[in-house]
PDB file of C-alpha atoms and ligand atoms in Angstrom:
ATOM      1  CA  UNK X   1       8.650  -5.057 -23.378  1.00 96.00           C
ATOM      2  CA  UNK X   2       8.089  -5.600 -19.965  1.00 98.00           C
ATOM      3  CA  UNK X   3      10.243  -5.824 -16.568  1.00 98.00           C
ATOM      4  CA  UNK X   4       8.765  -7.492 -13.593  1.00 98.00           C
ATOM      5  CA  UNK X   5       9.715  -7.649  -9.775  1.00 98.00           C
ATOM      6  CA  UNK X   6       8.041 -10.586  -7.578  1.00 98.00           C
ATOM      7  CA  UNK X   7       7.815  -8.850  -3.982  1.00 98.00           C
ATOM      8  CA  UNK X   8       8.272 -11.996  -2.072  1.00 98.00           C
ATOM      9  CA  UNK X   9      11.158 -12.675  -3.838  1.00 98.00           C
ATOM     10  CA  UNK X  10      12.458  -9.174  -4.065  1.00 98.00           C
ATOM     11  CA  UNK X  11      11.827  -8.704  -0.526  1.00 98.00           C
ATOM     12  CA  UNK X  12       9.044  -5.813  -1.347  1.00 98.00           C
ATOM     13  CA  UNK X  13       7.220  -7.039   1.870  1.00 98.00           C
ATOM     14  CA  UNK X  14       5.865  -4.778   4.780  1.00 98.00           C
ATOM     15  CA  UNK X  15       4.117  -5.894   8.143  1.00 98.00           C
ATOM     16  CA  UNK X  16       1.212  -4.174   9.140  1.00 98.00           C
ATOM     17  CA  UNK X  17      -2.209  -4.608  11.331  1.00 97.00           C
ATOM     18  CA  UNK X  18      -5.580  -3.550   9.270  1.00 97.00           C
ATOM     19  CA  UNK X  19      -9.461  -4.105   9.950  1.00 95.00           C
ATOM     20  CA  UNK X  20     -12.111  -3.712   7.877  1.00 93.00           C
ATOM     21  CA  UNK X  21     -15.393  -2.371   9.376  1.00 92.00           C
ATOM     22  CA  UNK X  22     -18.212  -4.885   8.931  1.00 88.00           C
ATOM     23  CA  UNK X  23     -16.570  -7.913   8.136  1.00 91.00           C
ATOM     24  CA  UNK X  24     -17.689 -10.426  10.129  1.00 91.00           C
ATOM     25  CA  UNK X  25     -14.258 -11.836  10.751  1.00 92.00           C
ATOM     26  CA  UNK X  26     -11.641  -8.984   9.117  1.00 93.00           C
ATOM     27  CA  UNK X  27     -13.640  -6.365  11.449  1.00 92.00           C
ATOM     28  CA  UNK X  28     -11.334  -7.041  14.339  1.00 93.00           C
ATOM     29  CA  UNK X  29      -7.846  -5.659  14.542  1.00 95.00           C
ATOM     30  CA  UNK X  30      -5.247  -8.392  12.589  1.00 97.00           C
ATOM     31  CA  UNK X  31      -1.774  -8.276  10.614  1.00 97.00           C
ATOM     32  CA  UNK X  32      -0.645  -9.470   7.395  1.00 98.00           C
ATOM     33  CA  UNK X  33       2.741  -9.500   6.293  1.00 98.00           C
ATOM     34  CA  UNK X  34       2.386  -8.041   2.549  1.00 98.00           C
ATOM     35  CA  UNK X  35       4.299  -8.060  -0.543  1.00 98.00           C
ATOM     36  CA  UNK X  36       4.244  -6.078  -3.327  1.00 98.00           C
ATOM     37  CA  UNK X  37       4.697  -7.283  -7.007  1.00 98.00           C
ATOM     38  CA  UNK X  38       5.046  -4.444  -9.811  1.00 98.00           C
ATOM     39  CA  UNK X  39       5.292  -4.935 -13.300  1.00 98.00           C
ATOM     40  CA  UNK X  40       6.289  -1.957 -15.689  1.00 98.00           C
ATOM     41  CA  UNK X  41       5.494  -2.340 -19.898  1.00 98.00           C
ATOM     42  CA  UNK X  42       7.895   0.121 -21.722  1.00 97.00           C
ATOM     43  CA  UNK X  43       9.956   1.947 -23.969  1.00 96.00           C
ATOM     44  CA  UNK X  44      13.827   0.987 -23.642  1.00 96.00           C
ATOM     45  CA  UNK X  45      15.999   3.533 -22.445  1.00 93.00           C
ATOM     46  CA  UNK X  46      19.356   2.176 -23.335  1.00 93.00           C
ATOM     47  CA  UNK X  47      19.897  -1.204 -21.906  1.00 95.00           C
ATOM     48  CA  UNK X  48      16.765  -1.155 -19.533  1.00 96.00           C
ATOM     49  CA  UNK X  49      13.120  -0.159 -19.591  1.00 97.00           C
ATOM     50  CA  UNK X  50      14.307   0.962 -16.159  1.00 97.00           C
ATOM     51  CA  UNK X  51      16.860   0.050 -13.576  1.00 96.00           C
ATOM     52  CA  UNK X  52      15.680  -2.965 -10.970  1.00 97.00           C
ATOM     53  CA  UNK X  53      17.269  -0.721  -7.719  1.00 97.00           C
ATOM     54  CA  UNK X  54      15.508   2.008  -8.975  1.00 97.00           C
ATOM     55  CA  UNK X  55      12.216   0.756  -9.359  1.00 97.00           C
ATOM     56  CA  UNK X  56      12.805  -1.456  -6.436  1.00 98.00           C
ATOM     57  CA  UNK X  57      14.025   1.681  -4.298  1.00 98.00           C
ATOM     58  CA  UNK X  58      10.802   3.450  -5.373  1.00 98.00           C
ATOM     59  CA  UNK X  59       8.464   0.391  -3.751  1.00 98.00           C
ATOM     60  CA  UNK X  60      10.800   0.091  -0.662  1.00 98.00           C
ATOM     61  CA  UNK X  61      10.443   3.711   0.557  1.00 98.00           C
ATOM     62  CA  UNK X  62       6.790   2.863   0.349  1.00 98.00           C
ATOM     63  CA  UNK X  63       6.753  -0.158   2.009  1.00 98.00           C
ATOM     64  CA  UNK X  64       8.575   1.487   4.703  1.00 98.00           C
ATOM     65  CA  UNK X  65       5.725   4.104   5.562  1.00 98.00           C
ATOM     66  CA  UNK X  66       3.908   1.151   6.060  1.00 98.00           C
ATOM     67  CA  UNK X  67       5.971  -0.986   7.779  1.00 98.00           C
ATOM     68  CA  UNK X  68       4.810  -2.179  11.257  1.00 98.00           C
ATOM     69  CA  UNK X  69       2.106   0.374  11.374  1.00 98.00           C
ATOM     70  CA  UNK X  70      -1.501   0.222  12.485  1.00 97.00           C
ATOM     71  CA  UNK X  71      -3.230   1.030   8.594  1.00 98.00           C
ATOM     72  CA  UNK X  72      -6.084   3.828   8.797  1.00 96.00           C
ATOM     73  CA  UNK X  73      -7.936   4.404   6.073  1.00 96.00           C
ATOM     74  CA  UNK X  74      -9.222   8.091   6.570  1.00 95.00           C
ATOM     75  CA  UNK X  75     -11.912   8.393   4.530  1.00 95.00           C
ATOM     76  CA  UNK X  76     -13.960   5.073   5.456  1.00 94.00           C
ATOM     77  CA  UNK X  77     -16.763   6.637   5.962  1.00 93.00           C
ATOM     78  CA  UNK X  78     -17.901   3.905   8.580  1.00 92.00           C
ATOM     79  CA  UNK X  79     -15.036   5.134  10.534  1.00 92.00           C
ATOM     80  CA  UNK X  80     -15.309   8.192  13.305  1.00 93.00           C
ATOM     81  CA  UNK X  81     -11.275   9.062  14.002  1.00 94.00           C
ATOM     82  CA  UNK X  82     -10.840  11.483  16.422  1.00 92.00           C
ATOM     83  CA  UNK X  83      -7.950  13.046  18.539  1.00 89.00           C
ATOM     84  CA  UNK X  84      -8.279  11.403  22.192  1.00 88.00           C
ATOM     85  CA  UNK X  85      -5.120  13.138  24.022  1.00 89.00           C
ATOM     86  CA  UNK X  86      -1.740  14.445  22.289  1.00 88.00           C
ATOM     87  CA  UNK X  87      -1.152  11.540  21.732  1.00 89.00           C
ATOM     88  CA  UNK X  88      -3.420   8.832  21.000  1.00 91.00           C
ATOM     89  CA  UNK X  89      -6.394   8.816  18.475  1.00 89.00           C
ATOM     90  CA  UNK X  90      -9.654   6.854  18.788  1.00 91.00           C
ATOM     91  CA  UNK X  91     -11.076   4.884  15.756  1.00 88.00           C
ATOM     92  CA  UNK X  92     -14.592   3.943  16.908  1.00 88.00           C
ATOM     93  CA  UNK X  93     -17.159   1.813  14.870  1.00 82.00           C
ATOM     94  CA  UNK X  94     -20.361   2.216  16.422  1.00 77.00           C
ATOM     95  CA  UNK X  95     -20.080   0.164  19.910  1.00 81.00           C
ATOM     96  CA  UNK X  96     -16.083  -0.694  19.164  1.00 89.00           C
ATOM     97  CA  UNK X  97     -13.954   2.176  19.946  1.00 93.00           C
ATOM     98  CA  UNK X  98      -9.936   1.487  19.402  1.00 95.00           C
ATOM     99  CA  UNK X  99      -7.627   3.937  21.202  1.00 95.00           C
ATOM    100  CA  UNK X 100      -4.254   3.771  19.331  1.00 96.00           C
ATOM    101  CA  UNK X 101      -0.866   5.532  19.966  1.00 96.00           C
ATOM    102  CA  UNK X 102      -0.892   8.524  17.077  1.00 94.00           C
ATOM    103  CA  UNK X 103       2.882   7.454  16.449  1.00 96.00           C
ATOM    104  CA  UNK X 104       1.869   3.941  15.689  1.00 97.00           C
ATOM    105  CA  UNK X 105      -0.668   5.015  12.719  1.00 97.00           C
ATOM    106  CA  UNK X 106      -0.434   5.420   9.186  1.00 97.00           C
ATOM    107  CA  UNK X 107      -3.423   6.932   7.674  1.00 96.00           C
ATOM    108  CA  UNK X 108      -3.905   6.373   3.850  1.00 97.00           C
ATOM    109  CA  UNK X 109      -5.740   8.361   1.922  1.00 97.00           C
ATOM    110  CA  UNK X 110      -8.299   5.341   0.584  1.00 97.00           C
ATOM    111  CA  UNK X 111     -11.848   4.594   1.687  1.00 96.00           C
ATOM    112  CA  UNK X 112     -10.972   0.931   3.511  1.00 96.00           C
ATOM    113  CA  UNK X 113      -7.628  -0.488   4.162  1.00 97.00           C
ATOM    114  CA  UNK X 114      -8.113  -3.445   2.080  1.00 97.00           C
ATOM    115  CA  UNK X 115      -5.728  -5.266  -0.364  1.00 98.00           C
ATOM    116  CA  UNK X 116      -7.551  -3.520  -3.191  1.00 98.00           C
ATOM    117  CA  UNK X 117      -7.338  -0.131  -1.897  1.00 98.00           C
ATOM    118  CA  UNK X 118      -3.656  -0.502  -0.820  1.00 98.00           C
ATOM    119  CA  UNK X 119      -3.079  -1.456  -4.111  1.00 98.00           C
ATOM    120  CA  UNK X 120      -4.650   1.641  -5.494  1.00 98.00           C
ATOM    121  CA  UNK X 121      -2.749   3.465  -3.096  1.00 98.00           C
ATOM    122  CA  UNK X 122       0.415   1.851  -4.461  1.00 98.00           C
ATOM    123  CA  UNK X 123       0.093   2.190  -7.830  1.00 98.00           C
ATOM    124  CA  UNK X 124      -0.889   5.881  -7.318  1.00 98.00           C
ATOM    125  CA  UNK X 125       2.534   6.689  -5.506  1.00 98.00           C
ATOM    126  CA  UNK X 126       4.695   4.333  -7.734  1.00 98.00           C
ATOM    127  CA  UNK X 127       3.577   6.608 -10.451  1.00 98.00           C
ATOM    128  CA  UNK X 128       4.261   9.752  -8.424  1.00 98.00           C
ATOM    129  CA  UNK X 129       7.971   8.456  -7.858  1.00 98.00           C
ATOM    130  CA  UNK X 130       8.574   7.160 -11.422  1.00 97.00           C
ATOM    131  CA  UNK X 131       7.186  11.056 -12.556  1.00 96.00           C
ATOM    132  CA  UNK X 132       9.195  13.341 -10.051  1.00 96.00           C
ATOM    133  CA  UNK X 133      12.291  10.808 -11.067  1.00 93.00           C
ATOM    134  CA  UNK X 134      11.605  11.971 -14.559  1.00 94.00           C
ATOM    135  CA  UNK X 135      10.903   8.505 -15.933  1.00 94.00           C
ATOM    136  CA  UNK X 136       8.851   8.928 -19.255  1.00 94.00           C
ATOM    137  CA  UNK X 137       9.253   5.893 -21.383  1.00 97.00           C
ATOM    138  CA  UNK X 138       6.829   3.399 -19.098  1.00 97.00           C
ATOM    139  CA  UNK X 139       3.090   2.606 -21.091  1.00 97.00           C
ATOM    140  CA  UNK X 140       1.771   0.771 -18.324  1.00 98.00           C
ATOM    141  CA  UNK X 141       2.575   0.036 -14.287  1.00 98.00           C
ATOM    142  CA  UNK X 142       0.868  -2.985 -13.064  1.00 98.00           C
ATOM    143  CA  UNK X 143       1.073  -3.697  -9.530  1.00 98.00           C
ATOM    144  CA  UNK X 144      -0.423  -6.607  -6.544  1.00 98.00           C
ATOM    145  CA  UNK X 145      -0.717  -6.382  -3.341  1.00 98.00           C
ATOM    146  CA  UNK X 146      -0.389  -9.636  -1.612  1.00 98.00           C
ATOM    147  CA  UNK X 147      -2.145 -10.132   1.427  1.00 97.00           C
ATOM    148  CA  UNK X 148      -0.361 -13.164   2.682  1.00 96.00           C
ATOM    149  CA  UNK X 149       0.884 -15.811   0.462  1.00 95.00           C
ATOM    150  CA  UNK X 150      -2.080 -16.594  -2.080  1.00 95.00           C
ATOM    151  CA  UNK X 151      -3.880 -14.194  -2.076  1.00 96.00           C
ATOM    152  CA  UNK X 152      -3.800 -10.403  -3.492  1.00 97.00           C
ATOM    153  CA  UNK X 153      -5.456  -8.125  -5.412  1.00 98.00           C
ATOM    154  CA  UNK X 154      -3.971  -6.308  -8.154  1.00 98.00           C
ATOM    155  CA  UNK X 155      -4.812  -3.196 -10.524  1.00 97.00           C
ATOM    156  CA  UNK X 156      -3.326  -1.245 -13.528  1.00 97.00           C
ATOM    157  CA  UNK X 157      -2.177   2.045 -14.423  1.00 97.00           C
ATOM    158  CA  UNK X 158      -2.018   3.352 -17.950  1.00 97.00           C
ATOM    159  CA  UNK X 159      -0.256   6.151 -19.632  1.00 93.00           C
TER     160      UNK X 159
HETATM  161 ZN1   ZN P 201      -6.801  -8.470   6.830  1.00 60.03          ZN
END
């Protein structure tokens, strides 16, 4: 069996700004507002596979580290981030330098910032929340990233 949360319905959404190095049109700084759909295949526990607030509590807190931030990926390796004061950072791609507020930044720990890799990034800490919460009778977490309405990129986790 399966359970499955839409994010734009569910209100899983974050805003955020992004670029991606390269990209002749995604290379300058934008936003999206995202949403995040997960779907979880398992075992019942009881009534539920698991408990919609629980799973939807999980997604939020993520969301939320997101949320109106400027997304860094740290390990682009395109990307030279450096410390510019105490408190700003500069993200320069060869002529382009940006010089953003530290406090404003969330750096993931992915090698772009794109819908795939936030994804990744996702699923990876979804799967981190359902272990520490001792959840043991999901298979399978499936989860998309929508960038905008349309459009997202999705991957899978298996036990
Ligand atoms: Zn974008």
């Amino acid at each position: 069996m399966f359970i499955e949360i839409d994010g734009w319905m569910a209100k899983l959404r974050f805003s955020a700004c992004h670029f991606i190095p390269d990209h002749p049109k995604c290379g300058c700084l934008h936003g999206h507002t995202y949403a995040v759909s997960v779907k979880l295949e398992g075992e019942l526990k009881g009534e539920f596979i698991i408990d919609f607030e629980t799973i939807k509590g999980i997604v939020n807190r993520i969301c939320d580290r997101l949320d109106h931030k400027i997304l860094i990926a740290e390990k682009d390796p395109r990307l030279l981030i450096r410390k510019s004061d105490s408190v700003s950072i500069e993200i320069i791609k060869s002529t382009k330098k940006y010089v953003l507020p530290f406090e404003d930044i969330m750096f993931l720990p992915t090698r772009s910032a794109s819908a795939e890799d936030l994804c990744q990034y996702f699923t990876a800490n979804i799967k981190k929340a359902l272990d520490s919460n001792g959840v043991d009778n999901i298979k399978k977490i499936t989860v998309r990233v929508d960038e905008g309405i349309g459009q997202g990129a999705g991957c899978e986790y298996e036990y």
